Coordinates of N, CA and C in Angstrom, one line a residue:
M1 N 0.0 -24.2 10.6 CA 1.4 -23.8 10.4 C 1.7 -23.4 9.0
I2 N 1.3 -24.3 8.0 CA 1.5 -24.0 6.6 C 0.2 -23.8 5.9
S3 N 0.0 -22.6 5.3 CA -1.3 -22.2 4.8 C -1.5 -22.4 3.3
G4 N -0.4 -22.8 2.6 CA -0.5 -23.1 1.2 C 0.7 -23.8 0.7
I5 N 0.6 -24.5 -0.5 CA 1.8 -25.2 -1.0 C 1.6 -25.3 -2.5
V6 N 2.7 -25.1 -3.2 CA 2.9 -25.4 -4.6 C 3.8 -26.6 -4.7
K7 N 3.3 -27.8 -5.1 CA 4.0 -29.0 -4.9 C 5.2 -29.2 -5.8
S8 N 5.3 -28.5 -6.9 CA 6.5 -28.5 -7.7 C 6.6 -27.3 -8.6
S9 N 7.7 -26.7 -8.7 CA 7.9 -25.6 -9.6 C 9.3 -25.5 -10.1
L10 N 9.4 -25.0 -11.4 CA 10.7 -24.9 -12.0 C 11.2 -23.4 -12.0
I11 N 10.3 -22.5 -11.5 CA 10.6 -21.1 -11.6 C 10.8 -20.4 -10.3
D12 N 10.4 -21.0 -9.2 CA 10.4 -20.3 -7.9 C 11.8 -20.3 -7.2
Y13 N 12.6 -21.3 -7.5 CA 13.9 -21.4 -7.0 C 14.9 -21.5 -8.2
P14 N 15.6 -20.4 -8.5 CA 16.5 -20.5 -9.7 C 17.4 -21.7 -9.7
G15 N 17.3 -22.4 -10.8 CA 18.2 -23.5 -11.0 C 17.8 -24.8 -10.3
K16 N 16.7 -24.8 -9.6 CA 16.3 -26.0 -8.9 C 14.8 -26.4 -9.0
I17 N 14.5 -27.7 -9.0 CA 13.2 -28.1 -8.9 C 12.8 -28.0 -7.4
A18 N 11.7 -27.3 -7.1 CA 11.4 -27.0 -5.7 C 9.9 -27.0 -5.5
C19 N 9.5 -27.2 -4.3 CA 8.1 -26.9 -3.9 C 8.2 -25.6 -3.1
T20 N 7.0 -24.9 -3.0 CA 6.9 -23.7 -2.3 C 5.9 -23.8 -1.2
I21 N 6.3 -23.5 0.0 CA 5.3 -23.4 1.1 C 5.0 -22.0 1.5
F22 N 3.8 -21.7 1.9 CA 3.4 -20.4 2.2 C 3.0 -20.3 3.7
L23 N 3.6 -19.4 4.5 CA 3.3 -19.2 5.8 C 2.5 -17.9 5.9
S24 N 1.4 -18.0 6.7 CA 0.5 -16.8 6.7 C 0.9 -15.8 7.7
G25 N 0.4 -14.6 7.5 CA 0.7 -13.5 8.4 C 1.7 -12.5 7.7
C26 N 1.5 -11.3 7.8 CA 2.4 -10.3 7.2 C 2.3 -9.0 8.0
N27 N 3.5 -8.3 8.1 CA 3.5 -7.0 8.8 C 3.4 -5.8 7.8
F28 N 3.3 -6.1 6.5 CA 3.0 -5.1 5.5 C 1.6 -5.3 5.0
R29 N 1.1 -4.2 4.4 CA -0.3 -4.3 3.8 C -0.2 -3.7 2.4
C30 N 0.6 -4.2 1.6 CA 0.8 -3.7 0.2 C -0.5 -3.9 -0.5
P31 N -1.1 -2.8 -1.0 CA -2.4 -2.9 -1.7 C -2.5 -3.8 -2.9
Y32 N -1.3 -3.9 -3.6 CA -1.3 -4.7 -4.8 C -0.8 -6.2 -4.6
C33 N -0.6 -6.6 -3.3 CA -0.1 -7.9 -2.9 C -1.0 -9.0 -3.6
H34 N -0.4 -9.9 -4.3 CA -1.2 -11.0 -5.0 C -1.4 -12.1 -4.0
N35 N -0.9 -12.1 -2.8 CA -1.2 -13.1 -1.8 C -1.9 -12.5 -0.6
G36 N -2.9 -11.7 -0.9 CA -3.6 -11.0 0.1 C -4.3 -11.9 1.1
D37 N -4.7 -13.1 0.6 CA -5.4 -14.0 1.5 C -4.4 -14.6 2.6
L38 N -3.1 -14.4 2.4 CA -2.1 -14.8 3.4 C -1.7 -13.7 4.4
V39 N -2.1 -12.5 4.1 CA -1.6 -11.4 4.9 C -2.1 -11.5 6.4
N40 N -3.4 -11.8 6.5 CA -4.0 -12.1 7.8 C -3.8 -13.6 8.1
Q41 N -3.9 -14.0 9.3 CA -3.7 -15.4 9.7 C -4.7 -16.3 8.9
S42 N -4.3 -17.3 8.3 CA -5.1 -18.2 7.6 C -5.1 -19.6 8.2
A43 N -6.1 -20.4 7.9 CA -6.1 -21.8 8.4 C -4.9 -22.6 7.9
S44 N -4.4 -23.4 8.8 CA -3.3 -24.3 8.4 C -3.8 -25.4 7.5
I45 N -3.1 -25.8 6.5 CA -3.5 -26.9 5.7 C -2.5 -28.1 5.8
M46 N -1.4 -27.8 6.5 CA -0.3 -28.8 6.7 C 0.5 -28.6 7.9
S47 N 0.8 -29.6 8.7 CA 1.6 -29.5 9.8 C 3.1 -29.8 9.4
L48 N 4.0 -29.5 10.3 CA 5.4 -29.8 10.1 C 5.6 -31.3 9.8
I49 N 4.9 -32.2 10.6 CA 5.0 -33.6 10.4 C 4.5 -34.0 9.0
Q50 N 3.4 -33.4 8.5 CA 2.9 -33.7 7.2 C 3.8 -33.2 6.1
L51 N 4.5 -32.0 6.4 CA 5.4 -31.5 5.4 C 6.6 -32.4 5.3
K52 N 7.1 -32.9 6.4 CA 8.2 -33.9 6.3 C 7.9 -35.1 5.5
Q53 N 6.7 -35.6 5.7 CA 6.3 -36.8 5.0 C 6.1 -36.5 3.5
F54 N 5.6 -35.3 3.2 CA 5.5 -34.9 1.8 C 6.8 -34.9 1.1
L55 N 7.8 -34.4 1.8 CA 9.2 -34.3 1.3 C 9.8 -35.7 1.2
I56 N 9.6 -36.5 2.2 CA 10.1 -37.9 2.1 C 9.6 -38.6 0.9
D57 N 8.3 -38.4 0.6 CA 7.7 -39.0 -0.6 C 8.2 -38.5 -1.9
R58 N 8.9 -37.4 -1.9 CA 9.5 -36.8 -3.1 C 11.0 -36.8 -3.1
V59 N 11.6 -37.7 -2.3 CA 13.0 -37.8 -2.4 C 13.5 -38.1 -3.8
G60 N 14.5 -37.4 -4.3 CA 15.0 -37.6 -5.6 C 14.2 -36.8 -6.7
L61 N 13.1 -36.2 -6.3 CA 12.3 -35.4 -7.3 C 12.5 -33.9 -7.0
L62 N 12.6 -33.6 -5.7 CA 12.8 -32.2 -5.4 C 14.2 -31.9 -4.9
E63 N 14.7 -30.7 -5.3 CA 16.0 -30.3 -4.9 C 16.0 -29.2 -3.8
G64 N 14.9 -28.5 -3.7 CA 14.8 -27.5 -2.7 C 13.4 -27.1 -2.3
V65 N 13.3 -26.3 -1.3 CA 12.0 -25.8 -0.8 C 12.1 -24.3 -0.7
V66 N 11.1 -23.6 -1.2 CA 10.9 -22.2 -1.0 C 10.0 -21.9 0.1
I67 N 10.4 -21.1 1.1 CA 9.6 -20.7 2.2 C 9.1 -19.3 1.9
S68 N 7.9 -19.1 1.7 CA 7.3 -17.8 1.3 C 6.1 -17.4 2.2
G69 N 5.4 -16.4 1.8 CA 4.3 -15.9 2.6 C 3.3 -15.1 1.8
G70 N 2.6 -14.2 2.5 CA 2.9 -13.6 3.8 C 4.4 -13.2 4.0
E71 N 4.7 -13.0 5.2 CA 6.1 -12.8 5.6 C 6.6 -13.9 6.5
P72 N 7.4 -14.8 6.0 CA 7.7 -16.0 6.8 C 8.5 -15.8 8.0
T73 N 9.3 -14.7 8.1 CA 10.1 -14.5 9.2 C 9.3 -14.1 10.5
L74 N 8.0 -13.9 10.3 CA 7.1 -13.6 11.4 C 6.8 -14.9 12.2
S75 N 6.9 -16.0 11.5 CA 6.5 -17.3 12.0 C 7.4 -17.8 13.1
P76 N 6.8 -18.2 14.3 CA 7.7 -18.7 15.4 C 8.3 -20.1 15.0
Y77 N 7.8 -20.6 13.9 CA 8.3 -22.0 13.5 C 9.3 -21.9 12.4
I78 N 9.7 -20.7 12.0 CA 10.6 -20.6 10.8 C 11.9 -21.4 11.0
F79 N 12.5 -21.3 12.1 CA 13.8 -22.0 12.3 C 13.6 -23.5 12.3
E80 N 12.5 -24.0 12.9 CA 12.2 -25.4 13.0 C 11.9 -25.9 11.6
I81 N 11.2 -25.2 10.8 CA 10.8 -25.6 9.4 C 12.1 -25.6 8.6
A82 N 12.9 -24.6 8.6 CA 14.1 -24.5 7.8 C 15.1 -25.6 8.2
G83 N 15.2 -25.9 9.5 CA 16.1 -26.9 10.0 C 15.7 -28.3 9.5
M84 N 14.4 -28.5 9.6 CA 13.9 -29.8 9.1 C 14.2 -30.0 7.6
I85 N 14.0 -29.0 6.8 CA 14.2 -29.1 5.4 C 15.7 -29.4 5.1
K86 N 16.6 -28.6 5.8 CA 18.0 -28.8 5.6 C 18.5 -30.2 6.1
S87 N 17.9 -30.7 7.1 CA 18.2 -32.1 7.6 C 18.0 -33.1 6.6
M88 N 17.1 -32.8 5.6 CA 16.8 -33.8 4.5 C 17.6 -33.5 3.3
N89 N 18.7 -32.7 3.4 CA 19.6 -32.4 2.3 C 19.0 -31.7 1.2
L90 N 18.0 -30.9 1.5 CA 17.3 -30.0 0.5 C 17.8 -28.6 0.7
S91 N 17.9 -27.8 -0.4 CA 18.2 -26.4 -0.3 C 17.0 -25.6 0.2
V92 N 17.2 -24.5 0.8 CA 16.2 -23.6 1.3 C 16.3 -22.2 0.7
K93 N 15.2 -21.8 0.1 CA 15.2 -20.4 -0.4 C 14.1 -19.7 0.4
L94 N 14.5 -18.5 0.9 CA 13.5 -17.7 1.7 C 13.1 -16.5 0.9
D95 N 11.8 -16.2 0.9 CA 11.2 -15.0 0.3 C 10.9 -14.1 1.5
T96 N 11.4 -12.8 1.5 CA 11.2 -12.0 2.7 C 11.1 -10.5 2.3
N97 N 10.5 -9.7 3.1 CA 10.4 -8.3 2.9 C 11.6 -7.5 3.6
G98 N 12.4 -8.3 4.3 CA 13.6 -7.7 4.9 C 13.3 -6.9 6.2
S99 N 12.1 -7.0 6.8 CA 11.8 -6.1 7.9 C 12.3 -6.7 9.2
R100 N 12.8 -7.9 9.2 CA 13.2 -8.6 10.5 C 14.6 -9.1 10.4
P101 N 15.6 -8.1 10.4 CA 17.0 -8.5 10.1 C 17.5 -9.5 11.2
E102 N 17.0 -9.4 12.4 CA 17.5 -10.3 13.5 C 17.1 -11.7 13.2
V103 N 16.0 -12.0 12.6 CA 15.6 -13.4 12.2 C 16.5 -13.8 11.0
L104 N 16.6 -12.9 10.0 CA 17.4 -13.2 8.9 C 18.9 -13.5 9.3
K105 N 19.4 -12.7 10.2 CA 20.8 -13.0 10.7 C 21.0 -14.4 11.2
R106 N 20.0 -14.8 12.0 CA 20.1 -16.1 12.6 C 20.0 -17.2 11.6
L107 N 19.1 -17.1 10.6 CA 18.9 -18.0 9.5 C 20.2 -18.2 8.7
I108 N 20.9 -17.1 8.5 CA 22.1 -17.1 7.7 C 23.2 -17.7 8.5
T109 N 23.4 -17.2 9.8 CA 24.5 -17.6 10.6 C 24.4 -19.1 10.9
E110 N 23.2 -19.6 11.1 CA 23.0 -21.0 11.4 C 22.9 -21.9 10.2
K111 N 23.2 -21.3 9.0 CA 23.2 -22.0 7.7 C 21.9 -22.7 7.5
L112 N 20.8 -22.0 7.8 CA 19.5 -22.6 7.6 C 18.8 -22.2 6.2
V113 N 19.5 -21.2 5.5 CA 19.0 -20.8 4.2 C 20.2 -20.8 3.2
D114 N 19.9 -21.1 2.0 CA 20.9 -21.1 0.9 C 20.7 -20.0 -0.1
Y115 N 19.5 -19.4 -0.1 CA 19.2 -18.4 -1.1 C 18.1 -17.5 -0.4
V116 N 18.3 -16.2 -0.6 CA 17.3 -15.2 -0.1 C 16.8 -14.3 -1.2
A117 N 15.5 -14.2 -1.3 CA 14.9 -13.3 -2.3 C 14.3 -12.2 -1.4
M118 N 14.8 -11.0 -1.5 CA 14.3 -9.9 -0.7 C 13.6 -8.8 -1.5
D119 N 12.3 -8.5 -1.2 CA 11.6 -7.5 -1.8 C 12.0 -6.1 -1.4
I120 N 12.2 -5.3 -2.4 CA 12.4 -3.8 -2.1 C 11.2 -3.1 -2.7
K121 N 10.4 -2.5 -1.8 CA 9.1 -2.1 -2.2 C 9.1 -0.8 -3.0
G122 N 10.3 -0.1 -3.0 CA 10.4 1.1 -3.7 C 11.4 2.1 -3.0
V123 N 11.4 3.3 -3.5 CA 12.2 4.3 -2.8 C 11.7 4.5 -1.4
F124 N 12.6 4.8 -0.5 CA 12.2 4.9 1.0 C 11.2 6.0 1.2
S125 N 11.2 7.0 0.5 CA 10.2 8.1 0.7 C 8.8 7.6 0.4
K126 N 8.7 6.5 -0.3 CA 7.3 6.0 -0.7 C 7.0 4.7 0.0
Y127 N 7.8 4.3 0.9 CA 7.6 2.9 1.6 C 6.3 2.9 2.3
I128 N 5.9 4.0 2.9 CA 4.6 4.0 3.7 C 3.5 3.8 2.7
S129 N 3.4 4.5 1.6 CA 2.3 4.4 0.6 C 2.3 3.0 0.0
A130 N 3.5 2.4 -0.2 CA 3.6 1.1 -0.9 C 3.2 0.0 0.0
T131 N 3.5 0.1 1.3 CA 3.2 -1.0 2.3 C 2.1 -0.7 3.2
N132 N 1.6 0.5 3.3 CA 0.5 1.0 4.2 C 0.8 0.8 5.7
V133 N 2.1 0.8 6.0 CA 2.5 0.7 7.4 C 3.8 1.6 7.5
N134 N 4.0 2.1 8.7 CA 5.2 2.9 9.0 C 6.3 2.0 9.4
Q135 N 7.2 1.5 8.5 CA 8.2 0.6 8.8 C 9.5 1.3 9.2
K136 N 10.3 0.5 10.0 CA 11.6 1.0 10.4 C 12.6 0.8 9.2
L137 N 12.9 1.8 8.5 CA 13.7 1.7 7.2 C 15.1 1.2 7.5
D138 N 15.6 1.5 8.7 CA 16.9 1.0 9.1 C 17.0 -0.5 9.1
N139 N 15.8 -1.2 9.4 CA 15.8 -2.6 9.3 C 15.9 -3.1 7.9
I140 N 15.3 -2.4 6.9 CA 15.4 -2.7 5.5 C 16.8 -2.6 5.1
K141 N 17.5 -1.4 5.4 CA 18.9 -1.2 5.0 C 19.8 -2.3 5.6
C142 N 19.5 -2.6 6.9 CA 20.3 -3.6 7.6 C 20.2 -5.0 6.8
S143 N 19.0 -5.4 6.4 CA 18.8 -6.6 5.7 C 19.5 -6.6 4.4
I144 N 19.5 -5.5 3.7 CA 20.1 -5.4 2.4 C 21.6 -5.7 2.5
Q145 N 22.2 -4.9 3.5 CA 23.7 -5.1 3.7 C 24.1 -6.5 4.2
M146 N 23.3 -7.0 5.0 CA 23.5 -8.4 5.6 C 23.5 -9.4 4.4
I147 N 22.6 -9.3 3.6 CA 22.5 -10.3 2.5 C 23.6 -10.1 1.5
M148 N 24.0 -8.8 1.2 CA 25.1 -8.6 0.2 C 26.4 -9.0 0.8
N149 N 26.6 -8.9 2.1 CA 27.8 -9.3 2.7 C 28.0 -10.7 3.1
S150 N 26.9 -11.5 2.9 CA 26.9 -12.9 3.2 C 27.5 -13.7 2.1
T151 N 27.6 -15.0 2.3 CA 28.1 -15.9 1.2 C 27.0 -16.7 0.6
I152 N 25.8 -16.4 0.9 CA 24.7 -17.2 0.3 C 24.3 -16.5 -1.0
D153 N 23.6 -17.3 -1.8 CA 23.1 -16.7 -3.1 C 21.8 -15.9 -2.8
Y154 N 21.5 -14.9 -3.6 CA 20.5 -14.0 -3.3 C 20.0 -13.2 -4.5
E155 N 18.8 -12.6 -4.4 CA 18.3 -11.6 -5.3 C 17.5 -10.6 -4.6
F156 N 17.5 -9.4 -5.1 CA 16.5 -8.4 -4.7 C 15.5 -8.2 -5.8
R157 N 14.3 -7.8 -5.5 CA 13.3 -7.7 -6.5 C 12.2 -6.7 -6.1
T158 N 11.5 -6.2 -7.1 CA 10.5 -5.2 -6.9 C 9.3 -5.5 -7.8
T159 N 8.1 -5.6 -7.3 CA 6.9 -5.7 -8.1 C 6.6 -4.2 -8.6
V160 N 6.7 -4.0 -9.9 CA 6.7 -2.7 -10.4 C 5.3 -2.3 -10.8
V161 N 4.8 -1.2 -10.2 CA 3.4 -0.8 -10.3 C 3.5 0.7 -10.7
K162 N 2.8 1.1 -11.7 CA 2.9 2.5 -12.2 C 2.5 3.5 -11.1
E163 N 1.5 3.2 -10.3 CA 1.0 4.1 -9.3 C 2.0 4.3 -8.2
F164 N 2.9 3.4 -8.0 CA 3.9 3.4 -6.9 C 5.3 3.6 -7.3
H165 N 5.6 3.4 -8.6 CA 7.0 3.5 -9.1 C 7.1 4.3 -10.4
T166 N 8.1 5.3 -10.4 CA 8.4 5.9 -11.6 C 9.7 5.3 -12.1
I167 N 10.0 5.6 -13.3 CA 11.3 5.1 -13.9 C 12.5 5.6 -13.1
N168 N 12.4 6.9 -12.8 CA 13.5 7.5 -12.1 C 13.8 6.9 -10.7
D169 N 12.7 6.3 -10.1 CA 12.9 5.7 -8.8 C 14.0 4.7 -8.8
F170 N 14.3 4.1 -9.9 CA 15.2 3.0 -10.0 C 16.6 3.4 -10.0
E171 N 16.9 4.7 -10.2 CA 18.2 5.2 -9.9 C 18.5 5.1 -8.4
Y172 N 17.5 5.5 -7.6 CA 17.7 5.4 -6.1 C 17.9 4.0 -5.7
I173 N 17.0 3.1 -6.2 CA 17.1 1.7 -5.8 C 18.4 1.1 -6.2
G174 N 18.9 1.5 -7.4 CA 20.2 1.0 -7.9 C 21.3 1.4 -7.0
E175 N 21.3 2.7 -6.5 CA 22.3 3.2 -5.6 C 22.2 2.4 -4.2
L176 N 21.0 2.1 -3.8 CA 20.7 1.4 -2.6 C 21.4 0.0 -2.5
I177 N 21.4 -0.7 -3.7 CA 21.9 -2.0 -3.8 C 23.1 -2.1 -4.7
N178 N 23.8 -1.0 -4.8 CA 25.0 -0.9 -5.7 C 25.9 -2.1 -5.5
K179 N 26.3 -2.8 -6.6 CA 27.2 -3.9 -6.7 C 26.5 -5.2 -6.2
A180 N 25.2 -5.2 -6.1 CA 24.4 -6.4 -5.8 C 24.6 -7.5 -6.9
K181 N 24.3 -8.7 -6.6 CA 24.5 -9.8 -7.5 C 23.3 -9.9 -8.5
R182 N 22.1 -9.8 -8.1 CA 21.0 -10.0 -9.0 C 19.8 -9.2 -8.5
Y183 N 19.0 -8.7 -9.5 CA 17.8 -7.9 -9.3 C 16.7 -8.4 -10.3
C184 N 15.5 -8.6 -9.8 CA 14.4 -9.0 -10.6 C 13.3 -8.0 -10.7
I185 N 13.0 -7.6 -11.9 CA 11.9 -6.7 -12.1 C 10.6 -7.5 -12.3
Q186 N 9.7 -7.4 -11.5 CA 8.4 -8.2 -11.6 C 7.3 -7.2 -12.0
P187 N 6.9 -7.2 -13.2 CA 5.7 -6.4 -13.6 C 4.5 -6.8 -12.9
Y188 N 3.8 -5.8 -12.4 CA 2.5 -6.0 -11.7 C 1.5 -6.8 -12.5
R189 N 0.9 -7.7 -11.9 CA -0.2 -8.5 -12.5 C -1.4 -8.5 -11.5
Y190 N -2.6 -8.1 -12.1 CA -3.8 -8.1 -11.2 C -4.1 -9.5 -10.7
S191 N -4.5 -9.5 -9.4 CA -5.0 -10.8 -8.8 C -6.3 -10.5 -8.0
N192 N -7.2 -11.4 -8.1 CA -8.4 -11.2 -7.3 C -8.2 -11.5 -5.8
K193 N -6.9 -11.8 -5.4 CA -6.6 -12.0 -4.0 C -5.9 -10.7 -3.5
Q194 N -5.9 -9.7 -4.3 CA -5.3 -8.4 -3.8 C -6.0 -7.9 -2.5
L195 N -5.2 -7.1 -1.7 CA -5.9 -6.6 -0.5 C -6.9 -5.5 -0.9
V196 N -6.7 -4.9 -2.0 CA -7.7 -3.9 -2.5 C -8.1 -4.4 -3.9
S197 N -9.3 -4.0 -4.4 CA -9.8 -4.5 -5.7 C -9.3 -3.7 -6.9
T198 N -8.6 -2.6 -6.6 CA -8.1 -1.7 -7.7 C -7.3 -2.4 -8.7
R199 N -7.5 -2.2 -9.9 CA -6.6 -2.7 -11.0 C -5.6 -1.6 -11.3
Y200 N -4.4 -1.8 -10.8 CA -3.3 -0.8 -11.0 C -2.8 -1.0 -12.5
H201 N -1.8 -0.2 -12.8 CA -1.3 -0.1 -14.2 C 0.1 -0.7 -14.3
V202 N 0.4 -1.3 -15.4 CA 1.7 -1.9 -15.7 C 2.5 -1.0 -16.6
H203 N 3.8 -0.9 -16.3 CA 4.7 -0.3 -17.2 C 4.8 -1.1 -18.5
D204 N 4.8 -0.4 -19.6 CA 4.9 -1.1 -20.9 C 6.3 -1.6 -21.1
K205 N 6.5 -2.4 -22.2 CA 7.8 -3.1 -22.4 C 8.9 -2.1 -22.5
D206 N 8.7 -1.0 -23.2 CA 9.8 0.0 -23.4 C 10.2 0.6 -22.0
E207 N 9.2 0.9 -21.2 CA 9.5 1.4 -19.9 C 10.3 0.4 -19.0
L208 N 9.9 -0.8 -19.1 CA 10.6 -1.9 -18.3 C 12.0 -2.0 -18.8
I209 N 12.2 -1.9 -20.1 CA 13.6 -1.9 -20.6 C 14.4 -0.7 -20.1
Q210 N 13.8 0.5 -20.0 CA 14.5 1.6 -19.5 C 14.9 1.4 -18.0
I211 N 13.9 0.8 -17.2 CA 14.3 0.5 -15.8 C 15.4 -0.5 -15.8
K212 N 15.4 -1.5 -16.6 CA 16.5 -2.5 -16.7 C 17.8 -1.9 -17.0
N213 N 17.8 -0.9 -18.0 CA 19.0 -0.3 -18.4 C 19.6 0.6 -17.2
I214 N 18.8 1.2 -16.4 CA 19.2 2.0 -15.3 C 19.9 1.0 -14.3
L215 N 19.2 -0.1 -14.0 CA 19.7 -1.0 -12.9 C 21.0 -1.7 -13.4
N216 N 21.1 -1.9 -14.7 CA 22.3 -2.6 -15.2 C 23.6 -1.8 -14.9
R217 N 23.5 -0.6 -14.5 CA 24.7 0.2 -14.2 C 25.1 -0.1 -12.7
Y218 N 24.2 -0.7 -12.0 CA 24.5 -0.9 -10.5 C 24.6 -2.4 -10.2
V219 N 23.9 -3.3 -10.9 CA 23.7 -4.6 -10.5 C 24.3 -5.6 -11.5
D220 N 24.9 -6.7 -11.1 CA 25.6 -7.6 -12.0 C 24.6 -8.2 -13.0
E221 N 23.4 -8.6 -12.5 CA 22.4 -9.3 -13.4 C 21.1 -8.7 -13.1
V222 N 20.4 -8.3 -14.2 CA 19.0 -7.7 -14.0 C 18.1 -8.5 -14.9
I223 N 17.0 -9.0 -14.3 CA 16.1 -9.9 -15.0 C 14.7 -9.2 -15.0
I224 N 14.0 -9.3 -16.1 CA 12.6 -8.9 -16.2 C 11.8 -10.2 -16.2
K225 N 11.0 -10.4 -15.1 CA 10.2 -11.7 -15.1 C 8.9 -11.6 -15.8

């Protein structure tokens, strides 16, 4: 069920001490994905019962749990996992690519998530090259609007790779999420777990600041991670 875990983190859930669990499987095939080993189904290292005991043993130490992947909304256990975590008075942050708005809607409606971090892979005309799949872009748009119209905390984010993103692309992204609360620019970092072995290129500091300045016109808070 659970294919990986970071037992404690100060950076994965803004403002909270959290652990991060990784659910395997993904419907995207982003070539620069740093969790490539989770894209295809991986062996489970922890059951739901074991996760519950892990959290019980850390009562008073953890404030939240990040559910990441892969793409966690693909898991048939996502509601059960989130419900169990919430029953322990812990906050839940979901990392998602936004491709399954029907799952996201249920998680929000049933108050099973407190924070959503949604990846925006780039301008829609490049989504196929960035994800290597032909996605229904209306689902991405639906998830963006659903998150922005909800009462939960959230951020949008993009892993910025020179081969897939130009500086001007971020005018389009800014318009797409106009008046959003928070946006994170994540500079690409090579990982030996990538789906492909190519070492892509990173925008330099000045270029990242240009991107930030563009997005500042559309988004309340822009962060370079």
